[in-house]
Structures are given as C-alpha cells and as structure tokens.
Amino acid sequence: MKSDNIDSSSRQYNSQTERAYRTLKRSIMENELVPAAFYLERELAELLGMSRTPVREAARRLEAEGFVEIRPRHGITVLPISPEDMTEIYALLSELEPMAAELAAAKGLSDEQLTRISDCVAIMDKALEEDNLDAWANADHDFHQLLVSYSGNKRLIWVISTFWDQVYRARKVTLRMREKPIESNRDHRSLVQAIRERDPVKAREIHKKHRDRAAETLVQLIAKHGLQVL
C-alpha cells in the first residue's frame, strides 16, 4: 500500500512538472512571458495553479534549452534572442537542413510522403492568397518538419529539432515585418520537384539558398528593430 502511494505521488509530480514545462515553454515561444523580465518562482506557481517544486524543475529544463536564466531568489529571467543568436543558429540550419533535403531526394519518397509535403505547399499558397500569415507560418513549420523527418537520419532530425523552437520565437514576432513570403513558396515547390525527380544535388542547392536567404532576412529584421528584447 505504501509503495502504491509513493508511485502515485511520483506520477503526479512528474505530470505536474511536465505541465509546468510545456505551459511555460509555450508562453515563452508565444512571447506571452515578457523577455528580460524577472519572474518569481511563486508568481509562476500561482499562475499555473501548482506548487513551486514542479515550476522549479521546469525552469531547470528551460534553462538547459536556452530559454531562461535562473536567478537568485528562486526566479527566472526569459532570455532574449539577439541577432548573434540567430546568426549562429541559422549557420547550423543552413548546412543541416540542406543535408536533410539531399538525403530525402537520394532515397526517394513514397507517394504518400510526396502528397503530404506537397499539401503543405498548397496550404501555404492558399494562406498567402487569403493574407493569412499565421496559417502560412504553421504550414511552413510543418513543411520543414516533414522534410527533415524524411531524411531518415535520426541524429540529424534530433539536432535540427533542438534549434526550431528558438527560431519559432524570432519568426513569430517578425512575421508581419517582412515582405509577403511568395519567394519562399516558390522555393518549396522547386524543392519538392527536385525530391520527386530524386535529384539530391539540386535539392540541397535549392534548400541551401532558401535557408541562407531566410537567415539574412531574419537577422536584419532583429537588428533593425532592436528585437533583442523578444
């Protein structure tokens, strides 16, 4: 009986910690928790309706991922994203994602996989026609996730996924500051065609140019508008 109680308490603790982690991370990524502001552990616990212990554990996970810095007096500061951060992250993405595109084209995709990734492009086209940038951003995110997953390289997938959340924060706030991403959609269509033709060299080249251009645009916007306080 005592062992059952301990197991139940452990499961509840783990569940609370996971909920705290996911809720706080979502709030950070959506810029609902103000960057550079200091949040007391007690405040966050009250906000989430739970004790301070799971919040503390969630904060440790978020600190390890580069989202927050744990400060004295048991609170956290949400870390900003600087142009330097994005330059470093995109330097990696601009090499790794084209590799994923190359691998996907080299091994070939099934009809179902080609349909799924093509559907993302169709959704992006429709979203731009309707001036729905949020829908476009969601479909764009899905496109890149599918592309990387279709590489079949588990370690490559894991490494790239560790950077996406940081990029999401920056893209979310700059989404309406840049020109309509018509060229981005063209890149996606060309990439799908290269993969369909099983041309790995072309697929890598198209996606490399796409990621390099995205990096330049995003870093310039962050620097121009002083978005270190994202």
XYZ file of C-alpha atoms in Angstrom:
230
model
C 0.000 0.000 0.000
C 2.788 2.414 0.927
C 4.635 1.645 -2.313
C 1.468 2.345 -4.300
C 1.155 5.742 -2.611
C 4.762 6.592 -3.439
C 4.299 5.569 -7.076
C 1.114 7.630 -7.309
C 2.831 10.688 -5.812
C 5.764 10.273 -8.207
C 3.472 10.082 -11.239
C 1.566 13.157 -10.102
C 4.830 15.063 -9.549
C 6.134 14.105 -12.991
C 2.819 15.092 -14.555
C 2.860 18.481 -12.837
C 6.455 19.112 -13.868
C 5.665 18.239 -17.481
C 2.620 20.523 -17.461
C 4.652 23.366 -15.973
C 7.389 22.847 -18.556
C 5.029 22.752 -21.535
C 2.932 25.714 -20.369
C 5.910 27.928 -19.585
C 7.666 26.999 -22.816
C 4.569 27.799 -24.874
C 4.213 31.150 -23.094
C 7.848 31.974 -23.851
C 7.618 30.930 -27.500
C 4.450 32.968 -27.985
C 6.133 35.929 -26.257
C 3.461 35.975 -23.529
C 6.116 35.989 -20.802
C 7.923 39.293 -21.302
C 11.562 38.776 -22.297
C 14.219 40.211 -19.987
C 11.618 40.497 -17.191
C 12.155 38.714 -13.872
C 9.502 36.246 -12.702
C 9.420 34.931 -9.167
C 9.005 31.214 -8.743
C 5.998 31.917 -6.520
C 4.345 34.055 -9.212
C 4.708 31.348 -11.828
C 3.420 28.685 -9.452
C 0.326 30.780 -8.726
C -0.159 31.411 -12.430
C -0.094 27.672 -13.134
C -2.063 26.721 -10.044
C 0.537 24.362 -8.631
C 3.310 24.182 -6.058
C 6.743 25.738 -6.626
C 8.632 22.433 -6.906
C 7.432 21.403 -10.408
C 7.909 25.003 -11.570
C 11.495 24.886 -10.323
C 12.144 21.633 -12.195
C 10.530 23.000 -15.360
C 12.734 26.109 -15.111
C 15.833 23.912 -15.000
C 14.790 22.203 -18.226
C 14.090 25.525 -19.894
C 17.440 26.897 -18.753
C 19.204 23.894 -20.301
C 17.404 24.639 -23.587
C 18.481 28.282 -23.543
C 15.074 29.848 -22.918
C 15.578 31.209 -19.400
C 18.215 32.013 -16.848
C 17.561 31.026 -13.247
C 18.291 33.978 -10.994
C 18.858 34.397 -7.262
C 15.788 34.377 -5.012
C 14.303 31.466 -6.953
C 13.070 33.246 -10.042
C 13.785 33.227 -13.769
C 14.529 35.725 -16.498
C 13.325 34.936 -20.007
C 16.339 35.222 -22.266
C 16.078 37.480 -25.323
C 17.061 36.491 -28.848
C 19.783 38.617 -30.368
C 20.986 38.891 -33.970
C 24.065 36.953 -32.836
C 21.854 34.106 -31.587
C 20.040 33.834 -34.901
C 23.247 34.111 -36.907
C 24.718 31.158 -35.022
C 21.546 29.070 -35.213
C 20.999 29.682 -38.925
C 24.655 28.961 -39.669
C 23.883 25.436 -38.500
C 20.410 25.142 -40.024
C 21.722 26.377 -43.380
C 24.048 23.389 -43.508
C 21.993 20.701 -41.788
C 18.578 21.184 -43.399
C 20.004 21.101 -46.970
C 21.662 17.840 -45.944
C 18.246 16.528 -44.934
C 16.829 17.599 -48.306
C 19.682 15.843 -50.072
C 19.106 12.621 -48.144
C 15.365 12.709 -48.782
C 15.910 13.147 -52.520
C 18.589 10.461 -52.660
C 16.485 7.768 -51.030
C 13.242 8.842 -52.644
C 9.869 9.391 -51.033
C 6.717 7.330 -51.192
C 3.631 8.687 -52.950
C 2.066 9.321 -49.550
C 5.087 11.290 -48.340
C 5.200 13.361 -51.513
C 1.499 14.094 -51.148
C 1.887 15.205 -47.535
C 4.750 17.589 -48.225
C 3.066 18.898 -51.399
C -0.110 19.541 -49.412
C 1.903 21.812 -47.098
C 2.920 23.921 -50.094
C -0.686 24.071 -51.298
C -1.797 25.262 -47.848
C 0.927 27.922 -47.886
C -0.188 29.133 -51.319
C -3.810 29.355 -50.180
C -2.790 31.126 -46.960
C -0.953 33.832 -48.914
C -3.921 34.284 -51.233
C -6.059 34.895 -48.146
C -3.391 37.030 -46.413
C -3.398 34.575 -43.524
C 0.206 34.742 -42.358
C -0.408 32.649 -39.264
C -1.738 29.778 -41.374
C 1.227 30.202 -43.705
C 3.692 30.049 -40.802
C 2.076 26.890 -39.424
C 2.181 25.149 -42.809
C 5.765 26.300 -43.346
C 6.718 24.803 -39.982
C 5.012 21.525 -40.939
C 6.837 21.518 -44.292
C 10.246 21.816 -42.677
C 9.447 19.187 -40.058
C 8.331 16.726 -42.711
C 11.353 17.455 -44.888
C 13.783 16.767 -42.070
C 11.912 13.670 -40.889
C 12.005 12.258 -44.428
C 15.809 12.352 -44.353
C 15.645 9.155 -42.295
C 18.673 10.211 -40.228
C 17.576 10.119 -36.578
C 20.563 12.040 -35.228
C 20.207 14.733 -37.864
C 16.497 15.052 -37.033
C 17.286 15.411 -33.334
C 19.994 18.034 -33.812
C 17.871 20.198 -36.110
C 14.804 19.969 -33.859
C 16.778 21.455 -30.954
C 17.016 24.776 -32.850
C 13.478 25.065 -34.189
C 11.876 26.364 -31.006
C 14.335 29.261 -30.777
C 13.777 30.120 -34.430
C 9.998 29.959 -33.885
C 10.186 32.752 -31.281
C 12.000 35.064 -33.670
C 9.856 34.247 -36.688
C 6.652 34.705 -34.695
C 7.422 38.306 -33.834
C 8.897 39.244 -37.249
C 6.188 37.530 -39.314
C 4.431 40.776 -40.243
C 7.574 42.872 -40.578
C 8.845 41.285 -43.754
C 7.585 41.094 -47.306
C 4.964 38.517 -48.213
C 6.869 35.203 -48.462
C 5.953 34.463 -52.078
C 9.547 33.569 -52.969
C 9.654 31.140 -50.074
C 6.695 29.249 -51.537
C 8.443 29.091 -54.896
C 11.491 27.595 -53.193
C 9.322 24.962 -51.539
C 7.694 23.965 -54.831
C 11.095 23.717 -56.540
C 12.439 21.615 -53.686
C 9.511 19.195 -53.810
C 10.047 18.805 -57.547
C 13.768 18.093 -57.073
C 12.914 15.462 -54.463
C 10.271 13.992 -56.778
C 12.923 13.740 -59.509
C 15.331 12.182 -56.968
C 17.961 14.831 -57.657
C 19.897 15.193 -54.365
C 22.358 17.805 -55.654
C 19.587 20.079 -56.866
C 17.545 19.540 -53.691
C 20.480 20.523 -51.495
C 21.284 23.575 -53.608
C 17.694 24.854 -53.585
C 17.292 24.454 -49.852
C 20.697 25.949 -49.061
C 19.808 29.145 -50.925
C 16.398 29.159 -49.259
C 17.827 28.894 -45.740
C 20.600 31.412 -46.408
C 18.058 33.954 -47.628
C 15.783 33.315 -44.645
C 18.705 33.811 -42.271
C 19.706 37.121 -43.843
C 16.147 38.457 -43.683
C 15.517 37.422 -40.091
C 18.827 38.656 -38.698
C 18.439 42.015 -40.440
C 14.936 42.469 -39.028
C 16.028 41.641 -35.497
C 18.946 44.051 -35.736
C 16.933 46.830 -37.406
C 14.028 46.772 -34.978
C 16.056 46.167 -31.856
C 14.446 42.830 -31.158
C 16.987 41.759 -28.580
C 14.031 42.055 -26.214
C 11.944 39.387 -27.929
